[in-house]
PDB file of C-alpha atoms in Angstrom:
ATOM      1  CA  UNK A  29     117.548 109.126  87.063  1.00 45.00           C
ATOM      2  CA  UNK A  30     114.833 110.081  84.639  1.00 46.00           C
ATOM      3  CA  UNK A  31     115.482 110.882  81.017  1.00 53.00           C
ATOM      4  CA  UNK A  32     112.783 112.519  78.954  1.00 44.00           C
ATOM      5  CA  UNK A  33     111.867 111.719  75.347  1.00 41.00           C
ATOM      6  CA  UNK A  34     110.732 114.367  72.887  1.00 40.00           C
ATOM      7  CA  UNK A  35     109.455 112.031  70.202  1.00 38.00           C
ATOM      8  CA  UNK A  36     106.222 113.151  68.590  1.00 37.00           C
ATOM      9  CA  UNK A  37     103.243 110.935  69.253  1.00 40.00           C
ATOM     10  CA  UNK A  38     101.561 109.131  66.370  1.00 39.00           C
ATOM     11  CA  UNK A  39      98.332 108.738  68.307  1.00 39.00           C
ATOM     12  CA  UNK A  40      95.029 109.890  66.884  1.00 38.00           C
ATOM     13  CA  UNK A  41      92.074 109.709  69.244  1.00 42.00           C
ATOM     14  CA  UNK A  42      93.969 107.236  71.399  1.00 48.00           C
ATOM     15  CA  UNK A  43      94.769 104.792  68.603  1.00 52.00           C
ATOM     16  CA  UNK A  44      97.811 104.369  66.378  1.00 51.00           C
ATOM     17  CA  UNK A  45      97.830 103.943  62.631  1.00 54.00           C
ATOM     18  CA  UNK A  46     100.067 100.878  63.004  1.00 83.00           C
ATOM     19  CA  UNK A  47      98.509  98.280  65.332  1.00 91.00           C
ATOM     20  CA  UNK A  48     101.097  96.064  66.985  1.00 96.00           C
ATOM     21  CA  UNK A  49     101.154  92.924  69.104  1.00 98.00           C
ATOM     22  CA  UNK A  50     102.484  93.267  72.652  1.00 98.00           C
ATOM     23  CA  UNK A  51     103.121  90.525  75.198  1.00 98.00           C
ATOM     24  CA  UNK A  52     102.391  91.675  78.749  1.00 98.00           C
ATOM     25  CA  UNK A  53     103.739  89.839  81.797  1.00 96.00           C
ATOM     26  CA  UNK A  54     102.108  90.454  85.167  1.00 93.00           C
ATOM     27  CA  UNK A  55      98.941  91.326  83.246  1.00 94.00           C
ATOM     28  CA  UNK A  56      96.597  90.792  86.203  1.00 92.00           C
ATOM     29  CA  UNK A  57      98.672  92.961  88.569  1.00 92.00           C
ATOM     30  CA  UNK A  58      98.064  96.559  89.601  1.00 94.00           C
ATOM     31  CA  UNK A  59     100.188  97.983  86.776  1.00 96.00           C
ATOM     32  CA  UNK A  60      99.855  95.144  84.286  1.00 95.00           C
ATOM     33  CA  UNK A  61      96.100  95.572  84.034  1.00 96.00           C
ATOM     34  CA  UNK A  62      96.606  99.219  83.144  1.00 97.00           C
ATOM     35  CA  UNK A  63      99.215  98.407  80.509  1.00 98.00           C
ATOM     36  CA  UNK A  64      96.722  95.987  78.966  1.00 97.00           C
ATOM     37  CA  UNK A  65      93.872  98.497  79.082  1.00 97.00           C
ATOM     38  CA  UNK A  66      95.872 101.301  77.499  1.00 98.00           C
ATOM     39  CA  UNK A  67      97.265  99.122  74.717  1.00 98.00           C
ATOM     40  CA  UNK A  68      93.749  97.953  73.863  1.00 98.00           C
ATOM     41  CA  UNK A  69      92.463 101.522  73.939  1.00 97.00           C
ATOM     42  CA  UNK A  70      95.128 102.458  71.431  1.00 97.00           C
ATOM     43  CA  UNK A  71      94.077  99.660  69.087  1.00 97.00           C
ATOM     44  CA  UNK A  72      96.865  97.141  69.659  1.00 98.00           C
ATOM     45  CA  UNK A  73      96.706  93.372  70.058  1.00 98.00           C
ATOM     46  CA  UNK A  74      97.525  92.231  73.586  1.00 98.00           C
ATOM     47  CA  UNK A  75      98.745  88.875  74.825  1.00 97.00           C
ATOM     48  CA  UNK A  76      98.830  88.150  78.549  1.00 96.00           C
ATOM     49  CA  UNK A  77     101.462  85.696  79.741  1.00 95.00           C
ATOM     50  CA  UNK A  78     100.443  83.423  82.604  1.00 92.00           C
ATOM     51  CA  UNK A  79     101.400  80.096  84.156  1.00 89.00           C
ATOM     52  CA  UNK A  80      97.691  79.394  84.743  1.00 89.00           C
ATOM     53  CA  UNK A  81      95.414  80.490  81.853  1.00 90.00           C
ATOM     54  CA  UNK A  82      92.233  79.452  83.685  1.00 89.00           C
ATOM     55  CA  UNK A  83      93.121  81.586  86.688  1.00 86.00           C
ATOM     56  CA  UNK A  84      94.047  84.536  84.471  1.00 86.00           C
ATOM     57  CA  UNK A  85      90.749  84.264  82.611  1.00 85.00           C
ATOM     58  CA  UNK A  86      88.883  84.278  85.911  1.00 88.00           C
ATOM     59  CA  UNK A  87      90.757  87.440  86.950  1.00 88.00           C
ATOM     60  CA  UNK A  88      88.608  89.484  84.605  1.00 89.00           C
ATOM     61  CA  UNK A  89      90.933  90.497  81.790  1.00 92.00           C
ATOM     62  CA  UNK A  90      89.107  92.014  78.804  1.00 94.00           C
ATOM     63  CA  UNK A  91      87.749  89.500  76.326  1.00 93.00           C
ATOM     64  CA  UNK A  92      89.979  90.888  73.561  1.00 95.00           C
ATOM     65  CA  UNK A  93      93.131  89.797  75.386  1.00 96.00           C
ATOM     66  CA  UNK A  94      94.802  86.620  74.129  1.00 96.00           C
ATOM     67  CA  UNK A  95      95.818  84.623  77.195  1.00 96.00           C
ATOM     68  CA  UNK A  96      98.939  82.530  76.553  1.00 95.00           C
ATOM     69  CA  UNK A  97     100.669  80.002  78.747  1.00 93.00           C
ATOM     70  CA  UNK A  98     104.258  80.692  79.806  1.00 93.00           C
ATOM     71  CA  UNK A  99     106.587  81.092  82.749  1.00 92.00           C
ATOM     72  CA  UNK A 100     109.367  83.682  83.013  1.00 94.00           C
ATOM     73  CA  UNK A 101     111.320  81.298  85.243  1.00 92.00           C
ATOM     74  CA  UNK A 102     111.389  78.822  82.329  1.00 92.00           C
ATOM     75  CA  UNK A 103     112.135  80.901  79.205  1.00 93.00           C
ATOM     76  CA  UNK A 104     112.525  77.877  76.934  1.00 90.00           C
ATOM     77  CA  UNK A 105     108.748  77.718  76.573  1.00 91.00           C
ATOM     78  CA  UNK A 106     108.183  81.394  75.722  1.00 94.00           C
ATOM     79  CA  UNK A 107     108.683  81.054  71.968  1.00 94.00           C
ATOM     80  CA  UNK A 108     105.003  80.737  70.967  1.00 94.00           C
ATOM     81  CA  UNK A 109     103.988  83.647  73.227  1.00 96.00           C
ATOM     82  CA  UNK A 110     106.620  85.910  71.638  1.00 97.00           C
ATOM     83  CA  UNK A 111     105.938  84.863  68.049  1.00 96.00           C
ATOM     84  CA  UNK A 112     104.862  87.942  66.104  1.00 96.00           C
ATOM     85  CA  UNK A 113     105.128  90.287  69.077  1.00 98.00           C
ATOM     86  CA  UNK A 114     106.929  93.609  68.594  1.00 97.00           C
ATOM     87  CA  UNK A 115     106.692  94.725  72.240  1.00 98.00           C
ATOM     88  CA  UNK A 116     107.252  93.067  75.612  1.00 98.00           C
ATOM     89  CA  UNK A 117     106.306  94.408  79.038  1.00 98.00           C
ATOM     90  CA  UNK A 118     108.315  92.768  81.820  1.00 97.00           C
ATOM     91  CA  UNK A 119     108.180  92.469  85.559  1.00 95.00           C
ATOM     92  CA  UNK A 120     111.395  91.651  87.404  1.00 93.00           C
ATOM     93  CA  UNK A 121     110.147  88.942  89.750  1.00 88.00           C
ATOM     94  CA  UNK A 122     108.685  85.488  89.277  1.00 77.00           C
ATOM     95  CA  UNK A 123     107.818  82.330  91.112  1.00 61.00           C
ATOM     96  CA  UNK A 124     106.899  82.315  94.774  1.00 59.00           C
ATOM     97  CA  UNK A 125     107.332  85.161  97.263  1.00 54.00           C
ATOM     98  CA  UNK A 126     108.212  87.667  94.530  1.00 66.00           C
ATOM     99  CA  UNK A 127     111.702  86.223  94.080  1.00 79.00           C
ATOM    100  CA  UNK A 128     113.886  88.185  91.684  1.00 87.00           C
ATOM    101  CA  UNK A 129     114.021  86.589  88.238  1.00 90.00           C
ATOM    102  CA  UNK A 130     117.384  85.070  87.354  1.00 92.00           C
ATOM    103  CA  UNK A 131     116.466  84.293  83.741  1.00 94.00           C
ATOM    104  CA  UNK A 132     116.796  87.777  82.281  1.00 95.00           C
ATOM    105  CA  UNK A 133     119.567  86.909  79.852  1.00 96.00           C
ATOM    106  CA  UNK A 134     117.588  84.038  78.334  1.00 97.00           C
ATOM    107  CA  UNK A 135     114.420  86.143  78.127  1.00 97.00           C
ATOM    108  CA  UNK A 136     116.187  89.032  76.413  1.00 97.00           C
ATOM    109  CA  UNK A 137     117.956  86.766  73.920  1.00 97.00           C
ATOM    110  CA  UNK A 138     114.753  84.918  73.051  1.00 97.00           C
ATOM    111  CA  UNK A 139     112.849  88.195  72.664  1.00 97.00           C
ATOM    112  CA  UNK A 140     115.451  89.502  70.224  1.00 97.00           C
ATOM    113  CA  UNK A 141     115.460  86.255  68.220  1.00 96.00           C
ATOM    114  CA  UNK A 142     111.641  86.349  68.076  1.00 96.00           C
ATOM    115  CA  UNK A 143     111.636  89.817  66.519  1.00 97.00           C
ATOM    116  CA  UNK A 144     110.619  91.853  69.560  1.00 98.00           C
ATOM    117  CA  UNK A 145     111.785  95.452  69.102  1.00 97.00           C
ATOM    118  CA  UNK A 146     110.803  97.207  72.316  1.00 98.00           C
ATOM    119  CA  UNK A 147     110.641  96.227  75.964  1.00 98.00           C
ATOM    120  CA  UNK A 148     109.514  98.008  79.090  1.00 98.00           C
ATOM    121  CA  UNK A 149     110.683  96.912  82.525  1.00 98.00           C
ATOM    122  CA  UNK A 150     108.739  97.793  85.657  1.00 97.00           C
ATOM    123  CA  UNK A 151     111.420  98.848  88.131  1.00 95.00           C
ATOM    124  CA  UNK A 152     111.778  96.407  90.998  1.00 86.00           C
ATOM    125  CA  UNK A 153     113.223  98.795  93.576  1.00 82.00           C
ATOM    126  CA  UNK A 154     116.846  98.234  92.577  1.00 82.00           C
ATOM    127  CA  UNK A 155     119.019  96.925  89.789  1.00 85.00           C
ATOM    128  CA  UNK A 156     117.843  93.353  89.153  1.00 92.00           C
ATOM    129  CA  UNK A 157     119.306  90.594  86.958  1.00 94.00           C
ATOM    130  CA  UNK A 158     116.440  90.933  84.490  1.00 95.00           C
ATOM    131  CA  UNK A 159     116.775  94.708  84.190  1.00 96.00           C
ATOM    132  CA  UNK A 160     120.533  94.378  83.720  1.00 96.00           C
ATOM    133  CA  UNK A 161     120.045  91.797  80.984  1.00 96.00           C
ATOM    134  CA  UNK A 162     117.465  93.854  79.115  1.00 97.00           C
ATOM    135  CA  UNK A 163     119.584  97.004  79.321  1.00 97.00           C
ATOM    136  CA  UNK A 164     122.559  95.088  77.904  1.00 97.00           C
ATOM    137  CA  UNK A 165     120.503  93.638  75.034  1.00 97.00           C
ATOM    138  CA  UNK A 166     119.800  94.962  71.585  1.00 97.00           C
ATOM    139  CA  UNK A 167     116.185  95.753  72.484  1.00 98.00           C
ATOM    140  CA  UNK A 168     114.889  99.317  72.646  1.00 98.00           C
ATOM    141  CA  UNK A 169     114.343  99.174  76.400  1.00 98.00           C
ATOM    142  CA  UNK A 170     112.581 101.581  78.727  1.00 98.00           C
ATOM    143  CA  UNK A 171     112.642 101.271  82.511  1.00 98.00           C
ATOM    144  CA  UNK A 172     109.513 102.539  84.273  1.00 98.00           C
ATOM    145  CA  UNK A 173     110.307 103.883  87.748  1.00 98.00           C
ATOM    146  CA  UNK A 174     107.026 104.839  89.455  1.00 98.00           C
ATOM    147  CA  UNK A 175     106.955 106.248  92.962  1.00 97.00           C
ATOM    148  CA  UNK A 176     104.218 105.191  95.404  1.00 96.00           C
ATOM    149  CA  UNK A 177     101.106 103.803  93.673  1.00 97.00           C
ATOM    150  CA  UNK A 178      97.809 105.524  94.399  1.00 98.00           C
ATOM    151  CA  UNK A 179      96.372 102.009  94.593  1.00 98.00           C
ATOM    152  CA  UNK A 180      98.298 101.498  97.839  1.00 95.00           C
ATOM    153  CA  UNK A 181      95.481 103.424  99.503  1.00 98.00           C
ATOM    154  CA  UNK A 182      93.300 100.346  99.033  1.00 97.00           C
ATOM    155  CA  UNK A 183      95.103  98.929 102.078  1.00 94.00           C
ATOM    156  CA  UNK A 184      92.946 101.308 104.119  1.00 97.00           C
ATOM    157  CA  UNK A 185      89.637 100.191 102.611  1.00 97.00           C
ATOM    158  CA  UNK A 186      88.810  97.617 105.302  1.00 96.00           C
ATOM    159  CA  UNK A 187      89.168  99.924 108.304  1.00 96.00           C
ATOM    160  CA  UNK A 188      87.514 102.793 106.467  1.00 98.00           C
ATOM    161  CA  UNK A 189      84.462 100.675 105.655  1.00 97.00           C
ATOM    162  CA  UNK A 190      84.311  99.192 109.144  1.00 96.00           C
ATOM    163  CA  UNK A 191      85.307 102.151 111.308  1.00 96.00           C
ATOM    164  CA  UNK A 192      85.591 105.277 109.120  1.00 97.00           C
ATOM    165  CA  UNK A 193      89.215 105.361 110.275  1.00 98.00           C
ATOM    166  CA  UNK A 194      92.742 105.317 108.878  1.00 98.00           C
ATOM    167  CA  UNK A 195      95.602 104.340 111.186  1.00 97.00           C
ATOM    168  CA  UNK A 196      99.053 105.212 109.858  1.00 96.00           C
ATOM    169  CA  UNK A 197     102.409 106.458 111.122  1.00 96.00           C
ATOM    170  CA  UNK A 198     104.061 109.655 109.871  1.00 96.00           C
ATOM    171  CA  UNK A 199     100.818 111.413 108.917  1.00 96.00           C
ATOM    172  CA  UNK A 200     102.700 114.352 107.424  1.00 96.00           C
ATOM    173  CA  UNK A 201     105.063 112.342 105.245  1.00 96.00           C
ATOM    174  CA  UNK A 202     105.004 113.529 101.650  1.00 97.00           C
ATOM    175  CA  UNK A 203     104.451 111.496  98.506  1.00 97.00           C
ATOM    176  CA  UNK A 204     104.175 112.396  94.822  1.00 98.00           C
ATOM    177  CA  UNK A 205     102.158 109.210  94.326  1.00 98.00           C
ATOM    178  CA  UNK A 206     101.217 108.189  90.789  1.00 98.00           C
ATOM    179  CA  UNK A 207      97.999 106.768  89.331  1.00 98.00           C
ATOM    180  CA  UNK A 208      98.606 103.255  88.062  1.00 98.00           C
ATOM    181  CA  UNK A 209      96.739 104.101  84.844  1.00 98.00           C
ATOM    182  CA  UNK A 210      99.400 106.711  84.100  1.00 98.00           C
ATOM    183  CA  UNK A 211     102.102 104.088  84.494  1.00 98.00           C
ATOM    184  CA  UNK A 212     100.196 101.938  82.020  1.00 98.00           C
ATOM    185  CA  UNK A 213      99.825 104.848  79.610  1.00 98.00           C
ATOM    186  CA  UNK A 214     103.548 105.607  79.600  1.00 98.00           C
ATOM    187  CA  UNK A 215     104.308 101.912  79.101  1.00 98.00           C
ATOM    188  CA  UNK A 216     101.931 101.710  76.143  1.00 98.00           C
ATOM    189  CA  UNK A 217     103.623 104.642  74.419  1.00 98.00           C
ATOM    190  CA  UNK A 218     107.115 103.267  75.040  1.00 98.00           C
ATOM    191  CA  UNK A 219     106.090  99.843  73.751  1.00 98.00           C
ATOM    192  CA  UNK A 220     104.608 101.060  70.483  1.00 98.00           C
ATOM    193  CA  UNK A 221     106.339 104.311  69.500  1.00 97.00           C
ATOM    194  CA  UNK A 222     109.845 105.398  68.621  1.00 96.00           C
ATOM    195  CA  UNK A 223     112.024 107.598  70.797  1.00 96.00           C
ATOM    196  CA  UNK A 224     111.974 105.849  74.154  1.00 98.00           C
ATOM    197  CA  UNK A 225     114.795 103.343  73.844  1.00 97.00           C
ATOM    198  CA  UNK A 226     117.509 103.527  76.478  1.00 97.00           C
ATOM    199  CA  UNK A 227     115.404 105.689  78.814  1.00 97.00           C
ATOM    200  CA  UNK A 228     114.632 105.443  82.514  1.00 97.00           C
ATOM    201  CA  UNK A 229     111.434 107.279  83.370  1.00 98.00           C
ATOM    202  CA  UNK A 230     110.675 108.420  86.896  1.00 98.00           C
ATOM    203  CA  UNK A 231     106.868 108.581  87.115  1.00 98.00           C
ATOM    204  CA  UNK A 232     104.947 110.713  89.619  1.00 98.00           C
ATOM    205  CA  UNK A 233     101.551 112.254  90.029  1.00 98.00           C
ATOM    206  CA  UNK A 234     100.900 115.999  89.637  1.00 98.00           C
ATOM    207  CA  UNK A 235     101.054 116.929  93.333  1.00 98.00           C
ATOM    208  CA  UNK A 236     102.735 116.155  96.630  1.00 98.00           C
ATOM    209  CA  UNK A 237     100.353 114.749  99.254  1.00 98.00           C
ATOM    210  CA  UNK A 238     100.516 113.828 102.917  1.00 98.00           C
ATOM    211  CA  UNK A 239      98.568 111.013 104.552  1.00 97.00           C
ATOM    212  CA  UNK A 240      96.230 113.714 105.852  1.00 97.00           C
ATOM    213  CA  UNK A 241      95.667 114.993 102.302  1.00 98.00           C
ATOM    214  CA  UNK A 242      94.877 111.505 101.039  1.00 98.00           C
ATOM    215  CA  UNK A 243      92.464 110.831 103.883  1.00 98.00           C
ATOM    216  CA  UNK A 244      90.613 114.067 103.128  1.00 98.00           C
ATOM    217  CA  UNK A 245      90.390 113.204  99.420  1.00 98.00           C
ATOM    218  CA  UNK A 246      88.947 109.777 100.200  1.00 98.00           C
ATOM    219  CA  UNK A 247      86.436 111.300 102.604  1.00 98.00           C
ATOM    220  CA  UNK A 248      85.287 113.753  99.922  1.00 97.00           C
ATOM    221  CA  UNK A 249      84.977 110.986  97.337  1.00 97.00           C
ATOM    222  CA  UNK A 250      82.883 108.729  99.576  1.00 96.00           C
ATOM    223  CA  UNK A 251      80.811 111.581 100.998  1.00 96.00           C
ATOM    224  CA  UNK A 252      81.554 110.614 104.596  1.00 96.00           C
ATOM    225  CA  UNK A 253      84.186 111.738 107.073  1.00 97.00           C
ATOM    226  CA  UNK A 254      87.260 109.653 107.880  1.00 98.00           C
ATOM    227  CA  UNK A 255      89.201 109.921 111.125  1.00 98.00           C
ATOM    228  CA  UNK A 256      92.992 109.779 110.864  1.00 98.00           C
ATOM    229  CA  UNK A 257      94.749 108.172 113.826  1.00 98.00           C
ATOM    230  CA  UNK A 258      98.505 108.699 113.746  1.00 97.00           C
ATOM    231  CA  UNK A 259     100.402 105.667 114.989  1.00 97.00           C
ATOM    232  CA  UNK A 260     103.755 105.795 116.678  1.00 97.00           C
ATOM    233  CA  UNK A 261     106.613 104.043 114.926  1.00 95.00           C
ATOM    234  CA  UNK A 262     106.442 101.252 117.523  1.00 96.00           C
ATOM    235  CA  UNK A 263     102.680 100.827 117.053  1.00 97.00           C
ATOM    236  CA  UNK A 264     103.087 100.648 113.281  1.00 96.00           C
ATOM    237  CA  UNK A 265     105.863  98.076 113.584  1.00 96.00           C
ATOM    238  CA  UNK A 266     103.796  95.863 115.881  1.00 96.00           C
ATOM    239  CA  UNK A 267     100.732  96.073 113.631  1.00 94.00           C
ATOM    240  CA  UNK A 268     102.618  95.222 110.461  1.00 94.00           C
ATOM    241  CA  UNK A 269     104.399  92.300 112.093  1.00 95.00           C
ATOM    242  CA  UNK A 270     101.036  91.040 113.377  1.00 95.00           C
ATOM    243  CA  UNK A 271      99.711  91.353 109.809  1.00 91.00           C
ATOM    244  CA  UNK A 272     102.436  88.971 108.668  1.00 92.00           C
ATOM    245  CA  UNK A 273     104.851  91.372 107.004  1.00 90.00           C
ATOM    246  CA  UNK A 274     108.475  90.150 107.162  1.00 91.00           C
ATOM    247  CA  UNK A 275     110.655  92.181 109.513  1.00 91.00           C
ATOM    248  CA  UNK A 276     112.880  93.339 106.665  1.00 90.00           C
ATOM    249  CA  UNK A 277     109.819  94.723 104.877  1.00 88.00           C
ATOM    250  CA  UNK A 278     108.671  96.465 108.055  1.00 94.00           C
ATOM    251  CA  UNK A 279     112.117  98.009 108.498  1.00 94.00           C
ATOM    252  CA  UNK A 280     112.103  99.165 104.877  1.00 90.00           C
ATOM    253  CA  UNK A 281     108.652 100.750 105.164  1.00 90.00           C
ATOM    254  CA  UNK A 282     109.467 102.571 108.370  1.00 94.00           C
ATOM    255  CA  UNK A 283     112.693 103.880 106.888  1.00 92.00           C
ATOM    256  CA  UNK A 284     111.015 105.150 103.725  1.00 90.00           C
ATOM    257  CA  UNK A 285     108.087 106.651 105.618  1.00 92.00           C
ATOM    258  CA  UNK A 286     110.322 108.380 108.146  1.00 92.00           C
ATOM    259  CA  UNK A 287     112.632 109.811 105.490  1.00 92.00           C
ATOM    260  CA  UNK A 288     111.089 109.586 102.024  1.00 93.00           C
ATOM    261  CA  UNK A 289     113.784 109.995  99.344  1.00 93.00           C
ATOM    262  CA  UNK A 290     113.554 113.247  97.336  1.00 95.00           C
ATOM    263  CA  UNK A 291     112.474 111.407  94.174  1.00 95.00           C
ATOM    264  CA  UNK A 292     109.477 110.013  96.070  1.00 95.00           C
ATOM    265  CA  UNK A 293     108.228 113.458  97.081  1.00 96.00           C
ATOM    266  CA  UNK A 294     109.167 115.592  94.078  1.00 98.00           C
ATOM    267  CA  UNK A 295     106.778 116.064  91.156  1.00 98.00           C
ATOM    268  CA  UNK A 296     108.200 115.520  87.677  1.00 98.00           C
ATOM    269  CA  UNK A 297     106.325 116.008  84.427  1.00 98.00           C
ATOM    270  CA  UNK A 298     107.209 112.733  82.721  1.00 98.00           C
ATOM    271  CA  UNK A 299     103.638 111.465  82.396  1.00 98.00           C
ATOM    272  CA  UNK A 300     102.476 114.566  80.555  1.00 98.00           C
ATOM    273  CA  UNK A 301     105.613 114.729  78.409  1.00 98.00           C
ATOM    274  CA  UNK A 302     105.196 111.139  77.238  1.00 98.00           C
ATOM    275  CA  UNK A 303     101.403 110.853  76.976  1.00 98.00           C
ATOM    276  CA  UNK A 304     100.495 114.429  76.047  1.00 97.00           C
ATOM    277  CA  UNK A 305      98.038 114.884  78.922  1.00 97.00           C
ATOM    278  CA  UNK A 306      98.360 115.806  82.591  1.00 98.00           C
ATOM    279  CA  UNK A 307      98.939 113.128  85.187  1.00 98.00           C
ATOM    280  CA  UNK A 308      95.811 112.050  87.062  1.00 98.00           C
ATOM    281  CA  UNK A 309      95.222 113.402  90.562  1.00 98.00           C
ATOM    282  CA  UNK A 310      94.605 111.396  93.715  1.00 98.00           C
ATOM    283  CA  UNK A 311      91.188 113.040  93.978  1.00 98.00           C
ATOM    284  CA  UNK A 312      90.327 111.481  90.619  1.00 98.00           C
ATOM    285  CA  UNK A 313      91.629 108.097  91.773  1.00 98.00           C
ATOM    286  CA  UNK A 314      89.563 108.396  94.959  1.00 98.00           C
ATOM    287  CA  UNK A 315      86.371 109.092  92.987  1.00 97.00           C
ATOM    288  CA  UNK A 316      87.046 106.097  90.731  1.00 97.00           C
ATOM    289  CA  UNK A 317      87.377 103.826  93.787  1.00 97.00           C
ATOM    290  CA  UNK A 318      84.886 105.457  96.145  1.00 97.00           C
ATOM    291  CA  UNK A 319      82.653 102.377  96.294  1.00 96.00           C
ATOM    292  CA  UNK A 320      85.520 100.306  97.697  1.00 97.00           C
ATOM    293  CA  UNK A 321      85.715 102.641 100.681  1.00 97.00           C
ATOM    294  CA  UNK A 322      81.993 102.562 101.514  1.00 94.00           C
ATOM    295  CA  UNK A 323      80.051 105.662 102.507  1.00 72.00           C
ATOM    296  CA  UNK A 324      77.370 107.571 100.682  1.00 68.00           C
ATOM    297  CA  UNK A 325      79.354 108.563  97.585  1.00 58.00           C
ATOM    298  CA  UNK A 326      80.902 111.947  96.972  1.00 52.00           C
ATOM    299  CA  UNK A 327      80.283 114.640  94.418  1.00 48.00           C
TER     300      UNK A 327
END
């Protein structure tokens, strides 16, 4: 479960007095982009690891980011990317179909030999070989355990733009969903400041929301009503299978939606404790992304 750090922040106006170099894996992903953005905001040097530098450059990373070639499934080539880095942000999967990385031991050993001091691991939904290896290493590791991402609401954007409608099962299920920028902010602190080694941080937003609540927030942000159609469990299963989701993923989603674990629907104050400011609300997220949902634009 979550441990909380009480280390004082060395941040002044969002920047530290001791700029550091951090290597970020998964830098073009939902969370990785936010880790990159927050590190840059705080005045650090950021490297983005990618198997395809041209594709990463086209993904729109900030110009200040140093894009370096590397592959977590082949750690032998990571030396140049890690050279001079003091922090390392890791994802737990690699290769095709989000397969769990089996090279954690090699990555952790190479990071230590290269002089990396701190590592954050984005929780992969269970104990993974990479997380186990990092936790057993000499690195000051921090595991980031976010609940549902606010960005998951983007899955509704197509039907909202086309039909002003959201179709979901379990409309009253509760979620303490977290803004991906807050995940990035916590990661940036853990990667560059003392006091976060050996911690597992459960990350939530500041409120518990139902699907109905989220639909209303999106409607307010876009300035146009949205109709919520509650699907039966069978209807949801058939739709997700038709969309190409594997049956095991469909079973997992239905199980979580029908009976969300307490940690997924309980607000904790980790974001504010670590970053020094309140966690962002879903209403704020909705305003930031209103254009992606069409409509006239909210207040």
